[in-house]
Short mmCIF file of C-alpha atoms and ligand atoms in Angstrom, two decimals:
data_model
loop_
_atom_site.label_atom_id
_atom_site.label_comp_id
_atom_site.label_asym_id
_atom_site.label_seq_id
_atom_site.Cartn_x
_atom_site.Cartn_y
_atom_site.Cartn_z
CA UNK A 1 0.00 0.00 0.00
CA UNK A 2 1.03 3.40 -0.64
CA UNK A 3 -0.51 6.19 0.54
CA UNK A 4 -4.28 4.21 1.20
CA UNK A 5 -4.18 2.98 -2.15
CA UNK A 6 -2.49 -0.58 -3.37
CA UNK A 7 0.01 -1.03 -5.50
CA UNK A 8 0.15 -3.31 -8.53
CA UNK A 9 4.20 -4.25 -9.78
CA UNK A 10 5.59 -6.54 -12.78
CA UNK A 11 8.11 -5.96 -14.96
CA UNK A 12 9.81 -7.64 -17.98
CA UNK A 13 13.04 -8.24 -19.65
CA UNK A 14 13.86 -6.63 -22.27
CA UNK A 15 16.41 -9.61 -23.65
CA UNK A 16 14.90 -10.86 -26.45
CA UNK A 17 11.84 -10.53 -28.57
CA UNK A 18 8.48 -10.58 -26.75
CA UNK A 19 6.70 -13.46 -27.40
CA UNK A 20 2.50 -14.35 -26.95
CA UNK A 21 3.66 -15.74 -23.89
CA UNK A 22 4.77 -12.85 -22.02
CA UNK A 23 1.35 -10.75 -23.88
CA UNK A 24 -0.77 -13.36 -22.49
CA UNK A 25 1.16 -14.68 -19.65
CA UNK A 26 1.68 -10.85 -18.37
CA UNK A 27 1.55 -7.82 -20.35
CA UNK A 28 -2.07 -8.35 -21.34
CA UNK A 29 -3.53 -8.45 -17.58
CA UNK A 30 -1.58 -4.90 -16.71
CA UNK A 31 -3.73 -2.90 -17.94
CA UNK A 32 -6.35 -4.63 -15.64
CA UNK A 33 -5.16 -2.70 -12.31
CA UNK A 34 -4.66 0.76 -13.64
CA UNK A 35 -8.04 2.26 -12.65
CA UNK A 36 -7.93 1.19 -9.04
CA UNK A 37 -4.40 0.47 -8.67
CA UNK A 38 -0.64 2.48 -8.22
CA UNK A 39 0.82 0.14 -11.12
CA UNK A 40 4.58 0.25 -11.58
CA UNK A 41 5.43 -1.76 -14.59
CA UNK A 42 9.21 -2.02 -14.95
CA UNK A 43 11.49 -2.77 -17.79
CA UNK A 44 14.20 -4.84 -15.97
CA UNK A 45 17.21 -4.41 -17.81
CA UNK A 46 19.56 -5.00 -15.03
CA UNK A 47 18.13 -8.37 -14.53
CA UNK A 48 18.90 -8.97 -18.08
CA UNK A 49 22.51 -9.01 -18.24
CA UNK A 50 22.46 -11.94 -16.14
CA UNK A 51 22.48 -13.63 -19.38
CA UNK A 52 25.27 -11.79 -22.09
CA UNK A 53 23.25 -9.43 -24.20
CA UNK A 54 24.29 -7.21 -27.23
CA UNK A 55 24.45 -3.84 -25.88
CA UNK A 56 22.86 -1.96 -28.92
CA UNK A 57 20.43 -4.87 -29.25
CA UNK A 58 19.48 -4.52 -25.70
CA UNK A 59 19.21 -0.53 -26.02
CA UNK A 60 16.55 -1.22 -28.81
CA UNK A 61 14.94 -3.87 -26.94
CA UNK A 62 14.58 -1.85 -23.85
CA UNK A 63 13.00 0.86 -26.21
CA UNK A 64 10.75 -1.52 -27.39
CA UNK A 65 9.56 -3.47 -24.35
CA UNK A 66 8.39 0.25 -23.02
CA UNK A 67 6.69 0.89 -26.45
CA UNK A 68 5.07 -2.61 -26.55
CA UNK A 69 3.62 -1.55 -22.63
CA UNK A 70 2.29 1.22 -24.18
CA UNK A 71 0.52 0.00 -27.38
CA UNK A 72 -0.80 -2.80 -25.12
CA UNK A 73 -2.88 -0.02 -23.43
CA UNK A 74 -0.72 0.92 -20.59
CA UNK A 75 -1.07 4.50 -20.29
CA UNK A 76 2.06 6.30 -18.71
CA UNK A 77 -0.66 8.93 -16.97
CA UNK A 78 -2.12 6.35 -15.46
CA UNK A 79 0.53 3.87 -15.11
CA UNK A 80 4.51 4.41 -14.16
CA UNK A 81 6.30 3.02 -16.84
CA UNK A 82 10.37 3.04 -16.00
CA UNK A 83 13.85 1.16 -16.87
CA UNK A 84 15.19 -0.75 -13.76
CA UNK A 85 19.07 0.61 -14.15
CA UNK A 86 16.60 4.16 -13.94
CA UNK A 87 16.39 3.70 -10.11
CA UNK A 88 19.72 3.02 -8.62
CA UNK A 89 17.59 2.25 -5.09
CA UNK A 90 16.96 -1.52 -6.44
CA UNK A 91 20.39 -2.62 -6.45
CA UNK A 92 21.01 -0.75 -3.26
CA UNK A 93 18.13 -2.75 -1.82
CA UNK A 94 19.02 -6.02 -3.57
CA UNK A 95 22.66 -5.91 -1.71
CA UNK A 96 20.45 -5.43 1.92
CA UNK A 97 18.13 -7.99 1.04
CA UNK A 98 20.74 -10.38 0.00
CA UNK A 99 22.13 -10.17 3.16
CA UNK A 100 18.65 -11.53 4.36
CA UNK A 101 18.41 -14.31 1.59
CA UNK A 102 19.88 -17.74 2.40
CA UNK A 103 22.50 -19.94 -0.11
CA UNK A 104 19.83 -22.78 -0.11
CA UNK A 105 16.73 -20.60 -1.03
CA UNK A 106 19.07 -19.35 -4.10
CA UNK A 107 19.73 -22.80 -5.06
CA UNK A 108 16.43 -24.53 -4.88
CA UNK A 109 15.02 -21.76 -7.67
CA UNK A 110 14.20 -23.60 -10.66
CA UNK A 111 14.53 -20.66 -13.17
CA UNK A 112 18.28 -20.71 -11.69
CA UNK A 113 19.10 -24.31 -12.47
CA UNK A 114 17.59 -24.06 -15.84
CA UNK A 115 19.63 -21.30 -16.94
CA UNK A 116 22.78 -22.58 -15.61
CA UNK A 117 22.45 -25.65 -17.11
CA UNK A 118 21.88 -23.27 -20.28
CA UNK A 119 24.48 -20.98 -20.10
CA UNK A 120 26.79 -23.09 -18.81
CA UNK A 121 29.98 -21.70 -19.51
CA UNK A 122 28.28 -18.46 -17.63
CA UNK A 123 26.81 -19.12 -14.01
CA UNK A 124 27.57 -15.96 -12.61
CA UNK A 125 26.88 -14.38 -9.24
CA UNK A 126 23.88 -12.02 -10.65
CA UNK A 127 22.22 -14.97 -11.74
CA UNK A 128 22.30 -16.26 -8.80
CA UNK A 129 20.68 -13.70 -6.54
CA UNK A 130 18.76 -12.33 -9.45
CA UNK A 131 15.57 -13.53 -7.34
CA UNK A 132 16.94 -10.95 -4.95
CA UNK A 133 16.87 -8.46 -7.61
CA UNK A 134 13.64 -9.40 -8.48
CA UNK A 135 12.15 -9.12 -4.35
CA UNK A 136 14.09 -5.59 -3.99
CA UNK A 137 11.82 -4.38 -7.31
CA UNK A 138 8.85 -5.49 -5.61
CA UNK A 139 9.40 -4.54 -1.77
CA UNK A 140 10.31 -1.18 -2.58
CA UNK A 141 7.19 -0.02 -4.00
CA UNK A 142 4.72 -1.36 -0.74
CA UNK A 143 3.63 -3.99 -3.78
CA UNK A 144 0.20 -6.00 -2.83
CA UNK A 145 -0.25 -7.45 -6.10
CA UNK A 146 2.49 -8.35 -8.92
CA UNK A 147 0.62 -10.22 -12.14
CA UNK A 148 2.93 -12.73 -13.61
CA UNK A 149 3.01 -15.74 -15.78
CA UNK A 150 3.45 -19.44 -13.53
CA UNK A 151 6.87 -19.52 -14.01
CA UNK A 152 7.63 -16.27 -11.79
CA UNK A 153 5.64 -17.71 -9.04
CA UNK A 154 8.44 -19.29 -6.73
CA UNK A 155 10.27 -15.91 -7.15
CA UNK A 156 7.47 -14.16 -5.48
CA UNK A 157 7.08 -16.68 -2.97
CA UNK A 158 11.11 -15.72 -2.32
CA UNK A 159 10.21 -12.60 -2.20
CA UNK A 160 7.66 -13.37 0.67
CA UNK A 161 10.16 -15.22 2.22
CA UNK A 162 12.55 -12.53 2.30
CA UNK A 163 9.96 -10.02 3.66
CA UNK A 164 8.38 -12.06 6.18
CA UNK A 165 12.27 -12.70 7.47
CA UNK A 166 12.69 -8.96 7.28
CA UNK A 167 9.29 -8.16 9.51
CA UNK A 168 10.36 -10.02 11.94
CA UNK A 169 13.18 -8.37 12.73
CA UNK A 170 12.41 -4.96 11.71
CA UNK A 171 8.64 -4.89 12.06
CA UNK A 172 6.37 -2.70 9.50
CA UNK A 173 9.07 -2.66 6.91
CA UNK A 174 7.39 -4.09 3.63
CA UNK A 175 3.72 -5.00 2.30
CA UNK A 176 3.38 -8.87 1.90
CA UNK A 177 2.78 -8.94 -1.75
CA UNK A 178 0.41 -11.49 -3.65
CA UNK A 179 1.51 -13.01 -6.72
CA UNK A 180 -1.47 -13.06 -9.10
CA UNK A 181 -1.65 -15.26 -11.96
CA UNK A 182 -4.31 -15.53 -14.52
CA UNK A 183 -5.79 -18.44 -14.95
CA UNK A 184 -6.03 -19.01 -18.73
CA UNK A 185 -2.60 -17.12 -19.91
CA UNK A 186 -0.76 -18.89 -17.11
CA UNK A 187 1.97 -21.19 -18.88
CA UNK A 188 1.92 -20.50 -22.80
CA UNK A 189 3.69 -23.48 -23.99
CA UNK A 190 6.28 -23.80 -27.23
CA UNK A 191 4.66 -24.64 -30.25
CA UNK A 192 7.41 -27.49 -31.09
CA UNK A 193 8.05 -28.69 -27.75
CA UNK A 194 4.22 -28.62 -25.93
CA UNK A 195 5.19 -29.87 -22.39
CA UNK A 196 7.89 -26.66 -22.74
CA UNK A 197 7.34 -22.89 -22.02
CA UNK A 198 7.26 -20.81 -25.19
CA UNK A 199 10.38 -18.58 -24.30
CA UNK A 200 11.50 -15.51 -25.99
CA UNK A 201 15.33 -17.10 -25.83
CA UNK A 202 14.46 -20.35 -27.68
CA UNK A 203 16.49 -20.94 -30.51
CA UNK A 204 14.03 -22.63 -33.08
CA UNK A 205 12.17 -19.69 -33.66
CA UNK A 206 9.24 -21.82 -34.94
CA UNK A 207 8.17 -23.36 -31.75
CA UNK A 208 7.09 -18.94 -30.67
CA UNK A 209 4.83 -16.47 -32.44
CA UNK A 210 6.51 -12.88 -31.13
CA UNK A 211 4.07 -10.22 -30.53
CA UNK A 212 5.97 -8.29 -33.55
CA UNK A 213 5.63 -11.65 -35.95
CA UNK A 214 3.52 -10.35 -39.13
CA UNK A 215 0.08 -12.30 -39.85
CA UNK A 216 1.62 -14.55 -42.95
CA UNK A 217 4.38 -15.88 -40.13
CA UNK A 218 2.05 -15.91 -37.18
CA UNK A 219 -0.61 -18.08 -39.10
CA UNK A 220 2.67 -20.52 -40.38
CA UNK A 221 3.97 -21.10 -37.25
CA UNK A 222 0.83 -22.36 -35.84
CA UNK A 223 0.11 -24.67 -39.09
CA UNK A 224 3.62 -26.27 -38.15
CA UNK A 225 2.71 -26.44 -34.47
CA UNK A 226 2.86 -29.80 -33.14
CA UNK A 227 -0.16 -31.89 -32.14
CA UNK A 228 -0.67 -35.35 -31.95
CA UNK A 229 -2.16 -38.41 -34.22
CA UNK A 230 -5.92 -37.79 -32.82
CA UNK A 231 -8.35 -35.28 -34.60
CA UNK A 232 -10.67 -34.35 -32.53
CA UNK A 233 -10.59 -30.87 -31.47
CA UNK A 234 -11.00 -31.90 -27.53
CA UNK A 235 -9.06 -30.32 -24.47
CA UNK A 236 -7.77 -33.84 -22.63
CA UNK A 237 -4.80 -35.49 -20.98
CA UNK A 238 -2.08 -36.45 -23.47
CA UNK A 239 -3.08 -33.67 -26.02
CA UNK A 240 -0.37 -31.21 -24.86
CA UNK A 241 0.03 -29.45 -28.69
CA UNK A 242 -4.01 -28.93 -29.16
CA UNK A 243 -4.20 -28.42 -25.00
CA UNK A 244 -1.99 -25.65 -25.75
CA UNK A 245 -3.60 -24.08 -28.95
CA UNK A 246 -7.49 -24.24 -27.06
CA UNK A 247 -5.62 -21.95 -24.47
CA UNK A 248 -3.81 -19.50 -27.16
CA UNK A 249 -7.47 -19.41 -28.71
CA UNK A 250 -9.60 -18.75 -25.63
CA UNK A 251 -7.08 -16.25 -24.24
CA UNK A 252 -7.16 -14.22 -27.93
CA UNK A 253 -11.22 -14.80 -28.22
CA UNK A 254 -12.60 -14.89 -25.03
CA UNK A 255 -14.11 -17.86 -25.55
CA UNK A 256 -14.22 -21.01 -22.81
CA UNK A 257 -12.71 -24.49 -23.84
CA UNK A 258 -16.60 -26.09 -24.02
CA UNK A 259 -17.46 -23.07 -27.19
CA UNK A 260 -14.68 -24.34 -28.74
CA UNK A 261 -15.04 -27.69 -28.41
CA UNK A 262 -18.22 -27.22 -30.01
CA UNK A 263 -17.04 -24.52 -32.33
CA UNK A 264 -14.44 -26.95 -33.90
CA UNK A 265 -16.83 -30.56 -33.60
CA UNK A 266 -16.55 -32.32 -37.19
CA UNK A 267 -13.67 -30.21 -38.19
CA UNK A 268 -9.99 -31.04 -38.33
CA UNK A 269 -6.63 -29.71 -36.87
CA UNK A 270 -5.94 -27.99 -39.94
CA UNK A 271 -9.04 -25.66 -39.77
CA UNK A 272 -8.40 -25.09 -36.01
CA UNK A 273 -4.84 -24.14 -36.67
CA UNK A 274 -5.40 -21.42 -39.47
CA UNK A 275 -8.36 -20.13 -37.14
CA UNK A 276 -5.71 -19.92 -34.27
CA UNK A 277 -3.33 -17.62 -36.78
CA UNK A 278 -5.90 -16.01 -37.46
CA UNK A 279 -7.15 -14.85 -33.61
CA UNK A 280 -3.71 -13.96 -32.66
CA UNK A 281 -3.19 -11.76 -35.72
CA UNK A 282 -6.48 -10.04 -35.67
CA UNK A 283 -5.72 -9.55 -31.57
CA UNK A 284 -1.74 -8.50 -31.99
CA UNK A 285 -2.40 -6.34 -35.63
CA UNK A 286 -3.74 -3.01 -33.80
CA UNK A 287 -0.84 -3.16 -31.04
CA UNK A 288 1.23 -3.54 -33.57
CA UNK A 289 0.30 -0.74 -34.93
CA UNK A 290 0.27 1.30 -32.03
CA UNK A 291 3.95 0.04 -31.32
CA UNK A 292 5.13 1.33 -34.16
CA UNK A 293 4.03 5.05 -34.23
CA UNK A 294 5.12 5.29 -30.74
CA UNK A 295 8.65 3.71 -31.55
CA UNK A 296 9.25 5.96 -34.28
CA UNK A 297 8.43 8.93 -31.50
CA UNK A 298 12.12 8.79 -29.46
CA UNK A 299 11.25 11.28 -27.65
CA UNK A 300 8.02 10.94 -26.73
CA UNK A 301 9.84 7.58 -25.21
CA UNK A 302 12.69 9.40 -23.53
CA UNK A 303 10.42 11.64 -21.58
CA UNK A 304 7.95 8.89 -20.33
CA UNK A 305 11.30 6.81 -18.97
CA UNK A 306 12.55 9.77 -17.64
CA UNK A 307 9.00 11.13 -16.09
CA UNK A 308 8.26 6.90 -14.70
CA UNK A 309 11.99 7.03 -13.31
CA UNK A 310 11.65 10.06 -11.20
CA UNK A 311 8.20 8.97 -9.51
CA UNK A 312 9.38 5.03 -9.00
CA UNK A 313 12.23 7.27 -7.86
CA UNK A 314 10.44 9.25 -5.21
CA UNK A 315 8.52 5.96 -3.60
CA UNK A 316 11.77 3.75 -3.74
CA UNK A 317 13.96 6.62 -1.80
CA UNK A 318 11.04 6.40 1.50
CA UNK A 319 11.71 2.43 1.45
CA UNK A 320 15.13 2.50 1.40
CA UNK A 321 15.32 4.75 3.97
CA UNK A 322 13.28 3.73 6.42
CA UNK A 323 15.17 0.08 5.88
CA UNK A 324 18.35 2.01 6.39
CA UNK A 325 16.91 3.43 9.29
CA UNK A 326 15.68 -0.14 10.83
CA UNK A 327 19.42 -1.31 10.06
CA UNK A 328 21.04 0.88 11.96
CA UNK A 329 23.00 2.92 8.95
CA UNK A 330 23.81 6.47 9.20
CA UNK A 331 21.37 8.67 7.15
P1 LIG B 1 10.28 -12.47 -18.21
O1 LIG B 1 10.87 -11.31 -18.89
O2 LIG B 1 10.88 -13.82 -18.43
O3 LIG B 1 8.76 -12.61 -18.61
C1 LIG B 1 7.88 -11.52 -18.45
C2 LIG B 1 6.52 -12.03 -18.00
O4 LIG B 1 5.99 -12.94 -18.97
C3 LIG B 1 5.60 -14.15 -18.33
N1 LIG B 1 5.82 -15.27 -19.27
C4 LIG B 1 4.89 -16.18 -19.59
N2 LIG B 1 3.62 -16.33 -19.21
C5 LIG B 1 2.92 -17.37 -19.74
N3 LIG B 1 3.46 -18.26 -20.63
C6 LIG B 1 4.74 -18.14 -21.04
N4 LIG B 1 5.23 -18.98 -21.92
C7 LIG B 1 5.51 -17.06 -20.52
N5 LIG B 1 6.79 -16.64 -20.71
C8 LIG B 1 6.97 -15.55 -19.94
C9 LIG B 1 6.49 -14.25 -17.10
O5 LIG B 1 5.92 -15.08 -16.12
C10 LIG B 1 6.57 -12.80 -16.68
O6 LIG B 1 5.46 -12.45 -15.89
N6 LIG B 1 11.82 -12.19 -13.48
C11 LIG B 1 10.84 -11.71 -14.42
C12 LIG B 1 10.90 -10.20 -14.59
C13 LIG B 1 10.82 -9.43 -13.33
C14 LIG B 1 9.68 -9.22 -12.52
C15 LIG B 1 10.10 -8.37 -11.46
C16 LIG B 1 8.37 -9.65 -12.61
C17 LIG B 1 11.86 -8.75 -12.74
N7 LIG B 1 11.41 -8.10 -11.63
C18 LIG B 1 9.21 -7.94 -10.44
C19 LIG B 1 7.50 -9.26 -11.60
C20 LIG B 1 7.91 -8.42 -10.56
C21 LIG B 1 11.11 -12.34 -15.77
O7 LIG B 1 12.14 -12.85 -16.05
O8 LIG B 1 10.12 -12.20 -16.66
#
């Protein structure tokens, strides 16, 4: 809570293309708190160099994550849209906090092991306490709600972790946030790989549709997505591929697994595909859109950064002091 009112936080990495994953996962169910809501929505670009980025790729990318939030209806009047690096008081609080964070916690995170046994030649320090990152972005703005896709949930639970251990010893400090995760957008899975997450790093770029993909490559990518030998159009155990494509389609049209069901009866996989292409384009075409006439406006992009950094500035500043305070530092 801040100032009577609660606080909504996410943010996103800006290191790689965007994919229907984080739109539906995430980005789509922003917008949903900004009328009752504070809503920081970060672009975490300091947790993205856990993994070695391009720097002018991830200068464009971080551009482009904060025009995406835009076009997908997040308005920076309403909303305070900043760049993590922005706000120097997260990695101030990360090193407190990780001073409150134990070894084990770090090494039971699954998004850790994954990644090192990815980048292997590359398990550095940040991505090990990059959870801690991830807590310090969320304590410091009093969060109660932070809407994320499944695979962020254990990170949040961390992050409870970290601030229940705080309370304790320094009561009042932060807000216990909630993670919230939608129920249909949840876990968007690859399109070659069904029982894996679609993720905006994986190398075959046919198993994910990006939010930027145009309609002719959106609409092939789910022709070539796999399924299975069946072909009925039926949500059920063992039907991963089509288990996965009900959910894109529901998510993009609103409607419930049982419409479809019927929607599709006496049709095959090949109908159901094109009309999955065809959701998804007809949803992502207008951001698209959008995105681009604000990306072409520089500008327009510096001074929302700029405007988001100084107020995420202003509420991070009373956090970290009063946990300096509670600390014992000097202020
Ligand atoms: P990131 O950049 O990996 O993903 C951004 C958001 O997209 C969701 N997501 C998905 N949801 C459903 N299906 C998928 N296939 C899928 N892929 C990604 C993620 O769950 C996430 O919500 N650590 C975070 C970024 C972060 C953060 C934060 C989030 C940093 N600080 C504070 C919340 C609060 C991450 O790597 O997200």
């Amino acid at each position: 809570m801040l100032n009577e009112q609660k606080v909504s936080y996410s943010g996103v990495q800006p290191s790689g293309n965007l994919t229907i994953g984080n739109y539906l996962g995430a980005i789509k169910n922003f917008s949903a708190y900004s009328e009752l809501y504070k809503c920081f929505y970060c672009v975490v670009d300091s947790h993205a160099i856990t993994v070695r980025q391009v720097p002018a790729e991830l200068r464009r990318r971080t551009y482009e994550t904060l025009a995406l939030y835009i076009a997908c209806g997040l308005d920076p009047e309403k909303n305070t849209l900043y760049v993590q690096s922005h706000v120097p008081a997260h990695t101030e609080l990360a090193w407190i906090l990780n001073c409150f964070t134990m070894f084990g916690e770090l090494s039971r995170m699954t998004q850790f092991k994954d990644k090192s046994e990815k980048h292997a030649d590359n398990i550095n320090a940040g991505l090990f306490t990059y959870p801690v990152l991830m807590a310090s972005d969320i304590l410091l703005y009093q969060t109660d709600v932070v809407p994320v896709g499944i695979d962020q949930k254990q990170h949040v639970e961390l992050c409870r972790d970290i601030a229940t251990r705080f309370n304790q010893l320094y009561p009042d400090t932060f807000t216990m946030p909630e993670p919230i995760i939608s129920k249909s957008g949840m876990r968007i899975m690859s399109l070659a790989e069904p029982t894996k997450k679609m993720s905006k790093s994986d190398e075959n770029a046919n198993a994910v549709v990006y939010i930027l993909d145009d309609k002719d490559t959106m609409i092939r990518k789910f022709k070539r997505a796999v399924t299975d030998s069946d072909t009925v159009v039926k949500y059920a155990e063992g039907k991963d591929g089509i288990n996965n494509l009900m959910t894109i389609y529901s998510c993009f049209t609103g409607k419930t697994i049982s419409e479809i069901e019927k929607e599709f009866e006496g049709k095959g996989y090949g109908d159901f595909k094109l009309a999955v292409g065809e959701a998804c384009a007809d949803a992502l075409m207008p951001v698209q859109e959008k995105f681009r006439q604000i990306l072409a406006d520089k500008a327009y992009l510096e001074e929302v950064m700029k405007k988001g950094a100084d107020e995420a500035a202003y509420y991070a500043r009373k956090t970290l002091s009063k946990v300096k305070r509670k600390l014992g530092f000097v202020i």
